[in-house]
Tab-separated table of C-alpha atoms in Angstrom:
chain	number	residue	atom	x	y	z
A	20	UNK	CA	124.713	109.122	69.682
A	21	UNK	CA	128.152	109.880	67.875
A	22	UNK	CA	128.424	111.382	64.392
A	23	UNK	CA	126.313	108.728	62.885
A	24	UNK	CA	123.241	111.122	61.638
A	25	UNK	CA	122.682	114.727	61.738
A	26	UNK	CA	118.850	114.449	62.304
A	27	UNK	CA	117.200	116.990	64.415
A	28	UNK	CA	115.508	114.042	66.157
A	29	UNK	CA	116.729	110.817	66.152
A	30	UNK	CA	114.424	108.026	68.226
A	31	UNK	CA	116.939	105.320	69.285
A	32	UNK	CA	115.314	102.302	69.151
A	33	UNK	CA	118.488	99.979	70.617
A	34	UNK	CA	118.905	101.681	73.562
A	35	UNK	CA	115.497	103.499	73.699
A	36	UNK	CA	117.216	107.368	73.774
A	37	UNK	CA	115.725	110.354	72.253
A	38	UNK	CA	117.936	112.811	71.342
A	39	UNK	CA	116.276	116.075	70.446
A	40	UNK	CA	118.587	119.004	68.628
A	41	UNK	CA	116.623	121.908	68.087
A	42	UNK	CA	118.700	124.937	69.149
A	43	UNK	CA	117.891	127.130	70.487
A	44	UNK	CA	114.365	126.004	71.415
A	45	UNK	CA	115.448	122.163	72.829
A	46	UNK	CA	118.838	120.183	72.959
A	47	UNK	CA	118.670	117.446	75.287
A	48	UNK	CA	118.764	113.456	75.508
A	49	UNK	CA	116.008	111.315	77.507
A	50	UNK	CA	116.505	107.861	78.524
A	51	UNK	CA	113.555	105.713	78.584
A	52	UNK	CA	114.936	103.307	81.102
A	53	UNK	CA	112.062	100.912	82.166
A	54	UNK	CA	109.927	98.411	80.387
A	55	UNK	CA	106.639	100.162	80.570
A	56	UNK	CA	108.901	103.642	79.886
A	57	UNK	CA	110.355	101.468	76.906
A	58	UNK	CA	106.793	101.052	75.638
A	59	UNK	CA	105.692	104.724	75.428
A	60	UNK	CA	109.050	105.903	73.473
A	61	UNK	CA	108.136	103.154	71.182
A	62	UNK	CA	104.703	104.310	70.571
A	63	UNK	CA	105.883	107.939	69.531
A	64	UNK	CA	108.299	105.566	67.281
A	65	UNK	CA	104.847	104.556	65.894
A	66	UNK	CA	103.315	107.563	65.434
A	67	UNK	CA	106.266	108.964	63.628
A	68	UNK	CA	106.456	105.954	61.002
A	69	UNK	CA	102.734	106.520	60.171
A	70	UNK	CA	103.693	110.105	59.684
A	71	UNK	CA	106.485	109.902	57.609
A	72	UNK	CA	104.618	106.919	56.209
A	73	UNK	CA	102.066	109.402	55.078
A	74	UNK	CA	104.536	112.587	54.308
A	75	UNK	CA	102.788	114.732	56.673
A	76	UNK	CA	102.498	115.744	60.020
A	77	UNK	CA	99.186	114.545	61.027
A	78	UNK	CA	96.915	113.281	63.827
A	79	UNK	CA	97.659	109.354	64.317
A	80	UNK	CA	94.458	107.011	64.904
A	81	UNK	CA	95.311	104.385	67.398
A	82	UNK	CA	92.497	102.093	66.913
A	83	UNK	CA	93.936	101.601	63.220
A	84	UNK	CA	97.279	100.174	64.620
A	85	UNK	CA	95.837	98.163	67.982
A	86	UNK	CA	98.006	94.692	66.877
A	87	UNK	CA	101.245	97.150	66.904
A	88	UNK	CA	100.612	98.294	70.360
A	89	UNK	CA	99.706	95.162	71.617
A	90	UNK	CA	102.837	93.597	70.279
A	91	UNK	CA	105.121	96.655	71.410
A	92	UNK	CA	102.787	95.975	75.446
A	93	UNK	CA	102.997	92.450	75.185
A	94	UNK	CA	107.331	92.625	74.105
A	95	UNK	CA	108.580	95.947	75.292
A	96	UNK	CA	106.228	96.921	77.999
A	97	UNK	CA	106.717	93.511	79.853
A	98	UNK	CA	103.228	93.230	79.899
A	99	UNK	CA	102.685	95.698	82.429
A	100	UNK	CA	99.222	96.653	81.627
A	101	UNK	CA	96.269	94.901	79.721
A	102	UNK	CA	96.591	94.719	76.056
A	103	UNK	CA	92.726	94.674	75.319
A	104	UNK	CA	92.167	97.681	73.906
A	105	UNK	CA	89.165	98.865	76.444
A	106	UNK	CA	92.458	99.459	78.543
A	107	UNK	CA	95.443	100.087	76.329
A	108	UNK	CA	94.161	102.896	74.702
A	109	UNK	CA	92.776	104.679	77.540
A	110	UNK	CA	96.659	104.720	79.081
A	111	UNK	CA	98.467	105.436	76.287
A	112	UNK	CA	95.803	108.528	76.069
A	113	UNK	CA	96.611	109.350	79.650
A	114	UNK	CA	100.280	108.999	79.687
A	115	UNK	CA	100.571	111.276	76.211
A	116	UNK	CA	98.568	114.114	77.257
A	117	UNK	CA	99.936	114.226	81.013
A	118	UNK	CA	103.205	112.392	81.563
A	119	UNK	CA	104.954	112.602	78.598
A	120	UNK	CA	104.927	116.396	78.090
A	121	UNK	CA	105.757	117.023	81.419
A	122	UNK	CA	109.326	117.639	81.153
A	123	UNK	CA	110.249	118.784	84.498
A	124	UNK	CA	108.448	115.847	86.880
A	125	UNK	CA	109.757	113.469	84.039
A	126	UNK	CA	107.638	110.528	85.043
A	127	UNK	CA	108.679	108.500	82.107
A	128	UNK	CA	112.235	109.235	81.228
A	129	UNK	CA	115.633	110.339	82.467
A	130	UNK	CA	116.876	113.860	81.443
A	131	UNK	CA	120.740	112.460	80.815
A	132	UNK	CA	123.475	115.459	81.901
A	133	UNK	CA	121.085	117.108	84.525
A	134	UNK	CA	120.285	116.201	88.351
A	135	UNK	CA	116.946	116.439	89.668
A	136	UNK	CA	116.513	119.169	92.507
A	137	UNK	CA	113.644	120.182	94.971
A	138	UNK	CA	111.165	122.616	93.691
A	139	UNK	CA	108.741	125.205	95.265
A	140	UNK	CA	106.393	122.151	97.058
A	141	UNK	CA	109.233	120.365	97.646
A	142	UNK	CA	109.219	117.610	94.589
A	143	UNK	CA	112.280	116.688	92.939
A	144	UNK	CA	111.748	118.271	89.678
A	145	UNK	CA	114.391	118.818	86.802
A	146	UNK	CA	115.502	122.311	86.142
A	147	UNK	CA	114.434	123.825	82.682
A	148	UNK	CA	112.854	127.512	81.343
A	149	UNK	CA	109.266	127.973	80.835
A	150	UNK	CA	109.745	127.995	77.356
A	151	UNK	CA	111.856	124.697	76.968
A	152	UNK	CA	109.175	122.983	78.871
A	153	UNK	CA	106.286	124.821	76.747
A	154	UNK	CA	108.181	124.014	73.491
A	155	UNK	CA	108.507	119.879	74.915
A	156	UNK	CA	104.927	119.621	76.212
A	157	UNK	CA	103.741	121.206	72.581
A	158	UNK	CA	104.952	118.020	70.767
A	159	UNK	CA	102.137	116.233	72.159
A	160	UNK	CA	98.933	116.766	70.828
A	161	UNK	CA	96.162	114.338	70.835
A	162	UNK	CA	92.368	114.488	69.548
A	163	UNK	CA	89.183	112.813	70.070
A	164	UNK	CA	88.618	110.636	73.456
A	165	UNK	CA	90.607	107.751	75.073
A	166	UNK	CA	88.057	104.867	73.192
A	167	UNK	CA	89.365	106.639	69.503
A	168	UNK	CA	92.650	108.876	70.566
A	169	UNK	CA	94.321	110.437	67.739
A	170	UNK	CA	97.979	111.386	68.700
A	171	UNK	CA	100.573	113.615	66.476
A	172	UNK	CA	103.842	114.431	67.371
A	173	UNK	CA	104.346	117.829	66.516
A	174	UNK	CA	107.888	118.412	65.351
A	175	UNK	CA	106.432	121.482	63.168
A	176	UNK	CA	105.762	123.467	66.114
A	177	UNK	CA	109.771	123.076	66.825
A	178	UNK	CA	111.060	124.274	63.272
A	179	UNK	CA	111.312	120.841	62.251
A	180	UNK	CA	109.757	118.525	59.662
A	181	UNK	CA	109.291	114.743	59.186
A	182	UNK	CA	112.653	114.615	57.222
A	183	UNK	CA	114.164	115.623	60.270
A	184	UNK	CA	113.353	112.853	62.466
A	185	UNK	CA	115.201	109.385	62.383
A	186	UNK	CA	114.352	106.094	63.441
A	187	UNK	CA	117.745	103.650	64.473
A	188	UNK	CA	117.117	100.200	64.805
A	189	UNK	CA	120.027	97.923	64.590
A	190	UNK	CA	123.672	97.822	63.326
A	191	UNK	CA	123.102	100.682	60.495
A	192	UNK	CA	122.299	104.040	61.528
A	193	UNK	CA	121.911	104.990	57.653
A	194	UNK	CA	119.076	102.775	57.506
A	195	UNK	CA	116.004	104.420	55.919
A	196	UNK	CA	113.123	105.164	58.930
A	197	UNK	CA	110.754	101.966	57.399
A	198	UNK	CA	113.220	99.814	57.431
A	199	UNK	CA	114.329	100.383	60.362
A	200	UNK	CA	110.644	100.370	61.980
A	201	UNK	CA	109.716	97.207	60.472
A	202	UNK	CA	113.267	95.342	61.425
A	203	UNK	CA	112.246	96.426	64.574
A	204	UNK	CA	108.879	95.082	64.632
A	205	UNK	CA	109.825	91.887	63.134
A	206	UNK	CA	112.382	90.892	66.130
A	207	UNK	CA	109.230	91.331	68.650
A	208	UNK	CA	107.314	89.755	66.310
A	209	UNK	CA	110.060	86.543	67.149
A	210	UNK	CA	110.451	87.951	71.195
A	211	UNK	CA	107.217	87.710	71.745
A	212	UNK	CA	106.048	84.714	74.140
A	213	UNK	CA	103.431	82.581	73.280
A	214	UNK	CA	102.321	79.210	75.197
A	215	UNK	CA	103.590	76.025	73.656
A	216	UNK	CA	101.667	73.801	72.113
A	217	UNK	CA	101.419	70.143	73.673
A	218	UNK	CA	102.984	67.606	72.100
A	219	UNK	CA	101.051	64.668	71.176
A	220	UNK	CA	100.338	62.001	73.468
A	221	UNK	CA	99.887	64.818	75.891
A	222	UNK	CA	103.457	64.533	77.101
A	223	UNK	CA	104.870	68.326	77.954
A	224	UNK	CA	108.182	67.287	75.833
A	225	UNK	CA	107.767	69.144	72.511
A	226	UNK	CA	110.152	67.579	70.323
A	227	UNK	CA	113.650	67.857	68.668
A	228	UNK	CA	114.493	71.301	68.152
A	229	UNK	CA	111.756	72.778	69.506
A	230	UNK	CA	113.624	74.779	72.366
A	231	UNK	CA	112.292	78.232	71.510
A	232	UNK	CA	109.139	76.415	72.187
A	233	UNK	CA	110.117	75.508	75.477
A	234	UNK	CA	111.624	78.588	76.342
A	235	UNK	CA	108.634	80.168	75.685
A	236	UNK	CA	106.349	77.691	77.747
A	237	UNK	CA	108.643	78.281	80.802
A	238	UNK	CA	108.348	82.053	80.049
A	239	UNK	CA	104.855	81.667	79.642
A	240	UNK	CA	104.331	80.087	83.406
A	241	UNK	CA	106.453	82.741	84.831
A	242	UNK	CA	104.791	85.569	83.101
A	243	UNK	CA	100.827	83.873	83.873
A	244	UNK	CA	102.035	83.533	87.318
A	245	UNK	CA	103.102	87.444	87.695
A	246	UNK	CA	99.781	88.249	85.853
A	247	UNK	CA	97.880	86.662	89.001
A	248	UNK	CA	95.537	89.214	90.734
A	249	UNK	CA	97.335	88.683	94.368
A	250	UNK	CA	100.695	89.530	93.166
A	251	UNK	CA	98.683	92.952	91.512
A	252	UNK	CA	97.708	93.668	94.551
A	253	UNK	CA	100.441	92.983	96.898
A	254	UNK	CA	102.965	94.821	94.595
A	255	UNK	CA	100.587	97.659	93.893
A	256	UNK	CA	100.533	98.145	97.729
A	257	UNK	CA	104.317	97.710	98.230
A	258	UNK	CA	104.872	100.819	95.725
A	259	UNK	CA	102.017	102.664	97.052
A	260	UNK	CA	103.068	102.213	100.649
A	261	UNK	CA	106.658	103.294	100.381
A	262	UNK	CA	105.425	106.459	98.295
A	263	UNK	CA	102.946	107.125	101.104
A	264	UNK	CA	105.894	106.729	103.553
A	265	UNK	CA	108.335	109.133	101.534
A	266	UNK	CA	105.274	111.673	101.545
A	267	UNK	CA	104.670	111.495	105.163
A	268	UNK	CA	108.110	112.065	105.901
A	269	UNK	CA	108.044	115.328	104.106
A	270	UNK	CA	107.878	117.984	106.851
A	271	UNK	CA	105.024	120.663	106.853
A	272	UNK	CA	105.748	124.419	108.073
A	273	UNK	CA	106.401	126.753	105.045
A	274	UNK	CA	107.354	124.932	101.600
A	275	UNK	CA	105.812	127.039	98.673
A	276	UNK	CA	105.675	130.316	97.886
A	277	UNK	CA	102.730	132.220	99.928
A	278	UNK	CA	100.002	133.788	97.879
A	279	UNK	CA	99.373	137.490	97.567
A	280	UNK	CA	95.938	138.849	99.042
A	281	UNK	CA	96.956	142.127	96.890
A	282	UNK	CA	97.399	139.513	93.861
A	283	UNK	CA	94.307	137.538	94.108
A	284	UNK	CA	91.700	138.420	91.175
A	285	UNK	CA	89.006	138.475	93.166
A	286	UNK	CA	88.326	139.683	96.770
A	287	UNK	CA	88.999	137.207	99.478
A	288	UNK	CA	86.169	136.079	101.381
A	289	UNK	CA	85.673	136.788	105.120
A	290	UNK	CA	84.731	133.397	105.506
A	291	UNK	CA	87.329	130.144	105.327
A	292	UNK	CA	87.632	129.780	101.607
A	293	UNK	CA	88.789	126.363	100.000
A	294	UNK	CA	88.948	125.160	96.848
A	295	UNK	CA	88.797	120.874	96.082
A	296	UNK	CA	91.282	120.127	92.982
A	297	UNK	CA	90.496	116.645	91.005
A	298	UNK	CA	92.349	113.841	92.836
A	299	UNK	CA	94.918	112.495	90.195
A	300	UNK	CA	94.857	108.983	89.321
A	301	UNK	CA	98.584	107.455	90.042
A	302	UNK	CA	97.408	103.764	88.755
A	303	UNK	CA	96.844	102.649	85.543
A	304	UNK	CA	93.222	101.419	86.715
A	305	UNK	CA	90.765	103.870	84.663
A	306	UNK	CA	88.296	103.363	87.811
A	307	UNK	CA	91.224	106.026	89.507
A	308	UNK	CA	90.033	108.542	87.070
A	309	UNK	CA	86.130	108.106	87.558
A	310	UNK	CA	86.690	108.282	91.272
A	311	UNK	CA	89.276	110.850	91.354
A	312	UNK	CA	86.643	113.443	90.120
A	313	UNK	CA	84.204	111.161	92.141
A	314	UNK	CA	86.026	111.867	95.305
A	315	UNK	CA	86.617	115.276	95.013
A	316	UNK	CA	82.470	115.955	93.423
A	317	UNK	CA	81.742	114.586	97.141
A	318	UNK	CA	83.719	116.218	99.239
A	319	UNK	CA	82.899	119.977	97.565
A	320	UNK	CA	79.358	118.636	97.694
A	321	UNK	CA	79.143	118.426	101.474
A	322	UNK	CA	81.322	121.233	102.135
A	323	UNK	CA	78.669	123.502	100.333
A	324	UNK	CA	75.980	122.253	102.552
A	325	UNK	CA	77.780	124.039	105.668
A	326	UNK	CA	77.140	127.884	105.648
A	327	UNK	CA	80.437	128.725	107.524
A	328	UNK	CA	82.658	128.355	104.513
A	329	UNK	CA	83.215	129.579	101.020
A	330	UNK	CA	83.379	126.554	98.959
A	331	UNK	CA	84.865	126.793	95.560
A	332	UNK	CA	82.221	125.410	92.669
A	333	UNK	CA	83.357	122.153	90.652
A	334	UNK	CA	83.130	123.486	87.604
A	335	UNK	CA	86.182	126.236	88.304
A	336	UNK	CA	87.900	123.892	90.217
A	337	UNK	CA	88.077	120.937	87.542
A	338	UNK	CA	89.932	123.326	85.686
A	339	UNK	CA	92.810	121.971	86.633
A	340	UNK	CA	92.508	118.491	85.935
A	341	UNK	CA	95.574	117.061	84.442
A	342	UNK	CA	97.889	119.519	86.030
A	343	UNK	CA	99.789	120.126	88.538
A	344	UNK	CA	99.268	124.178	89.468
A	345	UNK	CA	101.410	125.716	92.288
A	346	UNK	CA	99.310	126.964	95.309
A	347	UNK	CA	100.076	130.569	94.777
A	348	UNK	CA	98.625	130.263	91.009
A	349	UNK	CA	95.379	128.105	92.391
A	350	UNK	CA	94.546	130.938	95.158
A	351	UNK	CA	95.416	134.161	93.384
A	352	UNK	CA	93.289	133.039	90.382
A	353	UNK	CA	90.007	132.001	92.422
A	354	UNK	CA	90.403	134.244	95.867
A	355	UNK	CA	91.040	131.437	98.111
A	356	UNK	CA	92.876	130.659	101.040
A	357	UNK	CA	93.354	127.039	101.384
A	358	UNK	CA	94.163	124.119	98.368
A	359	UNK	CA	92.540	120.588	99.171
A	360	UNK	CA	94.313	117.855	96.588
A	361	UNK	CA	94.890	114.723	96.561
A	362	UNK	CA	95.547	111.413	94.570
A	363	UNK	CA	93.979	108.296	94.143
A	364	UNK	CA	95.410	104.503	93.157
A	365	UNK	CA	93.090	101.047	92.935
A	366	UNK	CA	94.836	98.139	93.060
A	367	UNK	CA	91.919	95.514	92.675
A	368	UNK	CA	89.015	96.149	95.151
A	369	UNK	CA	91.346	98.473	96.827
A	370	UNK	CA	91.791	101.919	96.779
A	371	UNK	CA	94.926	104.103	98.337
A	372	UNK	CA	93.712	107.835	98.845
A	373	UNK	CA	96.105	110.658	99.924
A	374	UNK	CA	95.366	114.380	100.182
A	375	UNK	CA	96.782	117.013	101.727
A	376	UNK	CA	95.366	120.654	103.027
A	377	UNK	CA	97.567	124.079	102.226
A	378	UNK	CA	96.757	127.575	103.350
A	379	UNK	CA	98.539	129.401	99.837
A	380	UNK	CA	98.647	132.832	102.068
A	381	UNK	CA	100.554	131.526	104.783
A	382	UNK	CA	102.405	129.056	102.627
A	383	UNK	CA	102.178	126.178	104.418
A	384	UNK	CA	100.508	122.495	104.327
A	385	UNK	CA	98.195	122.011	107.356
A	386	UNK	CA	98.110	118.324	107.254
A	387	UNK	CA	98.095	115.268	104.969
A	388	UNK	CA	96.747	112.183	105.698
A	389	UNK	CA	96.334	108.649	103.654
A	390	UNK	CA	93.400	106.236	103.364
A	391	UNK	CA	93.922	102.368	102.780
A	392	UNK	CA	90.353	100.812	102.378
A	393	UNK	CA	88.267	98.444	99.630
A	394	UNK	CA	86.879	100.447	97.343
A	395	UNK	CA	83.020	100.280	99.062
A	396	UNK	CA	84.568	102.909	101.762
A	397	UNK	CA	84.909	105.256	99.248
A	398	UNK	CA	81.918	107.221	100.618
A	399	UNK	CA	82.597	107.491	104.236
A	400	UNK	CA	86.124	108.481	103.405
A	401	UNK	CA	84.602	111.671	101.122
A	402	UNK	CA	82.785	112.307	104.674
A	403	UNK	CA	85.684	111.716	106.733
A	404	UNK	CA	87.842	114.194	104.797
A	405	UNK	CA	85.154	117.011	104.865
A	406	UNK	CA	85.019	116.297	108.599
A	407	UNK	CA	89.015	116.639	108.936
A	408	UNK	CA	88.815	119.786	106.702
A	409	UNK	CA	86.197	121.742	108.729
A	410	UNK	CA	87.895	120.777	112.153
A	411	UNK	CA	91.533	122.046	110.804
A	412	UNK	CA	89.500	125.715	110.102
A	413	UNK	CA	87.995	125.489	113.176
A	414	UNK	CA	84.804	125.661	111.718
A	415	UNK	CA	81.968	124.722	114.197
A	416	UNK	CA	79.174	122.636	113.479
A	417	UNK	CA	75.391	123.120	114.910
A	418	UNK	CA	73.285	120.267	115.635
A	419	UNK	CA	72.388	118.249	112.296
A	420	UNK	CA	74.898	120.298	110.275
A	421	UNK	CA	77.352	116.927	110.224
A	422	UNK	CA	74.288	115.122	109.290
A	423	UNK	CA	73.987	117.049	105.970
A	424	UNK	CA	77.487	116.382	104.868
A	425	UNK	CA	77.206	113.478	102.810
A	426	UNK	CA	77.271	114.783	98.807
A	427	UNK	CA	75.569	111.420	97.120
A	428	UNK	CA	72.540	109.412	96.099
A	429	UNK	CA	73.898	106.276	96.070
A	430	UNK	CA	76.194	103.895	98.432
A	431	UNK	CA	76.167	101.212	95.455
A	432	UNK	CA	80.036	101.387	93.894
A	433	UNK	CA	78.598	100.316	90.606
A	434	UNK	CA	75.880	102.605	90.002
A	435	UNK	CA	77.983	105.202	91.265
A	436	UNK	CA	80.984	104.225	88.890
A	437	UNK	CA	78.504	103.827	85.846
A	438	UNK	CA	76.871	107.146	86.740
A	439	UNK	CA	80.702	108.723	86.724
A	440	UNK	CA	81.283	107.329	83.378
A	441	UNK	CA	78.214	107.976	81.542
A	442	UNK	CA	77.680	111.271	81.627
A	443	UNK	CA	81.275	112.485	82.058
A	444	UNK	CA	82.353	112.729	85.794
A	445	UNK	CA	79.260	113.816	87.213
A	446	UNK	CA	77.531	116.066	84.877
A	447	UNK	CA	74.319	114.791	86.424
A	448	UNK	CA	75.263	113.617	89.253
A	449	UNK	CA	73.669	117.298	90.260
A	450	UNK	CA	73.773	118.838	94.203
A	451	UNK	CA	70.939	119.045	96.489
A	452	UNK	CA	67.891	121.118	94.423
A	453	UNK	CA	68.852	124.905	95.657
A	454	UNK	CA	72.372	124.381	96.675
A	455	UNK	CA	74.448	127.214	95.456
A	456	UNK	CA	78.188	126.978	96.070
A	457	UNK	CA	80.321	130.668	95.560
C-alpha cells in the first residue's frame, strides 16, 4: 500500500486489496483474488461511495443501484452468476451476511501475512481472537430481505467514520473517493462486452476501425459458449466432486472437542438424542436454500415419527442457520448427543447432498456419506438418510415403523419448492396432526 494515504481503510480498486488499520481492534490486508471475489470487494466499494455520497453511515438499497451491479457482474465478476436481479440480489444478500464476515473460513479473500491452519473439526481456518473476528463480521450489516436488501458497512462500530475510508482507482492515490469511483466505473463501462452489430449486407466483417467491435464479438462467442447449461453442469460437478473427494478423505475417530454431559443446559435424554442443523447451500442456485431447510424439515419430520429417539424440534434447530457452530456448542446448548449436518449444491436438475453424523460427547464423526441424484430424488434421499441415521444408533424398528418415515405431502418438486418459498421454509408445511417432537 506504501505511504500513499493514511486512511484507516483504504479499498484498492487496482489490485482489489483492502487494507484495514484500526489498532488495536483490526490491522490486516485481504486479497480479493478471483473474479467473482473481485465482484463482492467491489460492491462494498459501492456501498461506501453511496455513503460518503450521502455523508453518513447508512443502510444502502440495492435495488436503487441494480445497472451498477450488473455492470461490476457482467465486467469484474466474469459473469459468474446471472445478472437479472431475481438472482443477483439474492447472492450478494447471501454472500454479505455469511461469507464476507466470516473472517476465519475466509471464503472470499486471502488474509495476506498469515497461513491457514486446521481447526477443532479439522477445516483449514485462519487464526484470529474472538474479538478481531466479532469486530470484522460487525461491518456487515444488512436489512430487509434478499428481493430489497439494504447493506451498510459499518466502519462506526470500528472507531472510524466515512472520512476515514478511501477509494484508489488508478495512477493517483490523492484522488478524491468520487472520482475515483466513477473513473472506475467508466473503464467497465468501455470493458464491458457487448455483441457486435452486423454489418450491412449481412457480411460478419464490421468495417474499418471497428476492431473493438470485433474483439468484442469473438469475446462474445466465447463467453455465450461458457454460459451454455452443459458446461454449468459439468463444471459444477467437477468442483463438487473433488470437494466431496477431499471430504471423504478426511479420517473419522476423534476430531473436535467432546461435549460435557456436566455442561449441557438441559438434562440428557436416556434415549438417542439428535439434533438436524439446516443443510447449507454451497451453490449460488437459491433452490439450495429452499431445499437445504427442505431437506433437513424432512428428515427431523420422520425421525419424530419413531418413538425410540429424542428428536430435536425445527424450530431450535434452525437456529443456526447461517452458521457454522462447533459440536460441543450445538450439544451443550440443546442436551444432545449426536449433530446431523449437511450441505446442499444444484447444478441444473441436479443436486449434490453431503452430511455427516457426530456424537459431540464422544467427539467423534460416525459417518459421512454423499448423494449425487436429479433433483426429483430429493425425497427418497430425506428417507434414506433417516434410515442410515437410525441404523448407526442401533435403533430398531417394529413392523410399519419404516413405513411412517416419510415427513411430506407431496412428491411434486414444484409444489414442494413453491410451498418452501411461500411461506418461508416450511412454516406450513406442518407435521402429522399430533406429532410432538422434544
Amino acid at each position: 500500500m506504501g505511504e500513499e494515504t493514511k486512511k484507516s481503510v483504504l479499498i484498492d480498486l487496482n489490485e482489489f486489496k483492502l487494507h484495514l488499520r484500526l489498532p488495536p481492534k483490526l490491522e490486516l490486508t485481504l486479497h480479493f483474488d478471483s473474479p467473482s471475489r473481485k465482484f463482492y470487494l467491489s460492491v462494498i466499494a459501492l456501498v461506501v461511495h453511496e455513503m460518503e455520497r450521502r455523508g453518513q453511515i447508512t443502510s444502502v438499497c440495492l435495488r436503487e443501484h441494480l445497472d451498477v451491479l450488473a455492470l461490476l457482474n457482467d465486467t469484474i465478476g466474469a459473469s459468474a452468476g446471472s445478472s437479472a436481479p431475481e438472482h443477483l440480489l439474492p447472492r450478494i444478500y447471501r454472500k454479505w451476511k455469511d461469507s464476507l464476515p466470516d473472517l476465519a473460513g475466509a471464503p472470499l479473500f486471502r488474509v495476506l501475512g498469515k497461513k491457514k491452519r486446521y481447526g477443532d473439526l479439522k477445516d483449514r481456518i485462519y487464526e484470529f481472537s474472538e474479538d478481531e473476528k466479532d469486530s470484522w463480521a460487525n461491518l456487515f450489516e444488512y436489512r430487509g430481505s434478499h428481493e430489497s436488501v439494504r447493506l451498510r458497512f459499518s466502519v462506526d462500530r470500528l472507531g472510524a467514520s466515512p472520512e476515514d475510508v478511501a477509494l484508489v482507482y488508478g495512477g493517483d492515490p490523492e484522488r478524491p473517493n468520487g472520482e475515483a469511483w466513477e473513473s472506475f466505473l467508466a473503464d467497465l463501462a468501455e470493458r464491458r462486452v457487448l455483441p457486435a452489430e452486423p454489418a450491412p449486407g449481412g457480411s460478419d466483417a464490421v468495417g474499418p476501425g471497428s476492431s473493438r467491435s470485433l474483439r468484442g464479438s469473438w469475446a462474445a462467442k466465447v463467453r455465450r459458449s461458457w454460459r451454455s447449461p452443459l458446461v454449468y453442469v459439468l463444471v459444477g460437478f467437477a468442483v463438487a466432486a473433488v470437494a466431496t473427494a477431499v471430504w471423504r478423505s478426511q479420517p473419522f475417530g476423534r476430531q473436535f472437542e467432546s461435549a460435557s454431559i456436566a455442561q449441557m443446559a438441559l438434562p440428557l435424554p436416556e434415549r438417542p438424542s439428535i439434533v438436524v442443523l439446516p443443510f447449507r447451500n454451497l451453490t449460488e442456485d437459491s433452490r439450495g436454500d429452499l431445499l437445504g431447510y427442505g431437506i433437513a424439515e424432512g428428515i427431523i419430520a420422520g425421525l419424530c415419527k419413531i418413538p425410540h429417539i429424542f428428536v430435536i424440534d425445527r424450530n431450535s434447530a434452525f437456529t443456526y442457520k447461517g452458521s457454522n457452530p462447533k459440536y460441543r456448542e450445538v450439544s451443550e446448548r440443546l442436551g444432545v448427543r449426536y449433530v446431523l449436518e449437511g450441505s446442499v449444491g444444484v447444478v441444473g436438475d441436479r443436486i449434490r447432498i453431503t452430511y455427516s453424523l457426530a456424537d459431540a460427547i464422544k467427539g467423534e464423526k460416525l459417518f459421512a456419506d454423499a448423494y449425487d441424484r436429479s433433483l426429483g430424488d430429493v425425497f427418497s434421499i430425506q428417507d434414506e438418510i433417516a434410515i442410515k441415521i437410525l441404523t448407526s444408533l442401533q435403533v430398531q424398528l417394529v413392523p410399519g415403523e419404516k413405513d411412517r418415515l416419510p415427513g411430506r405431502y407431496t412428491n411434486d418438486l414444484r409444489a414442494y419448492l413453491k410451498v418452501l418459498e411461500g411461506v418461508g421454509y416450511m412454516d406450513e408445511f406442518k407435521m402429522d396432526a399430533g406429532l410432538k417432537c422434544f
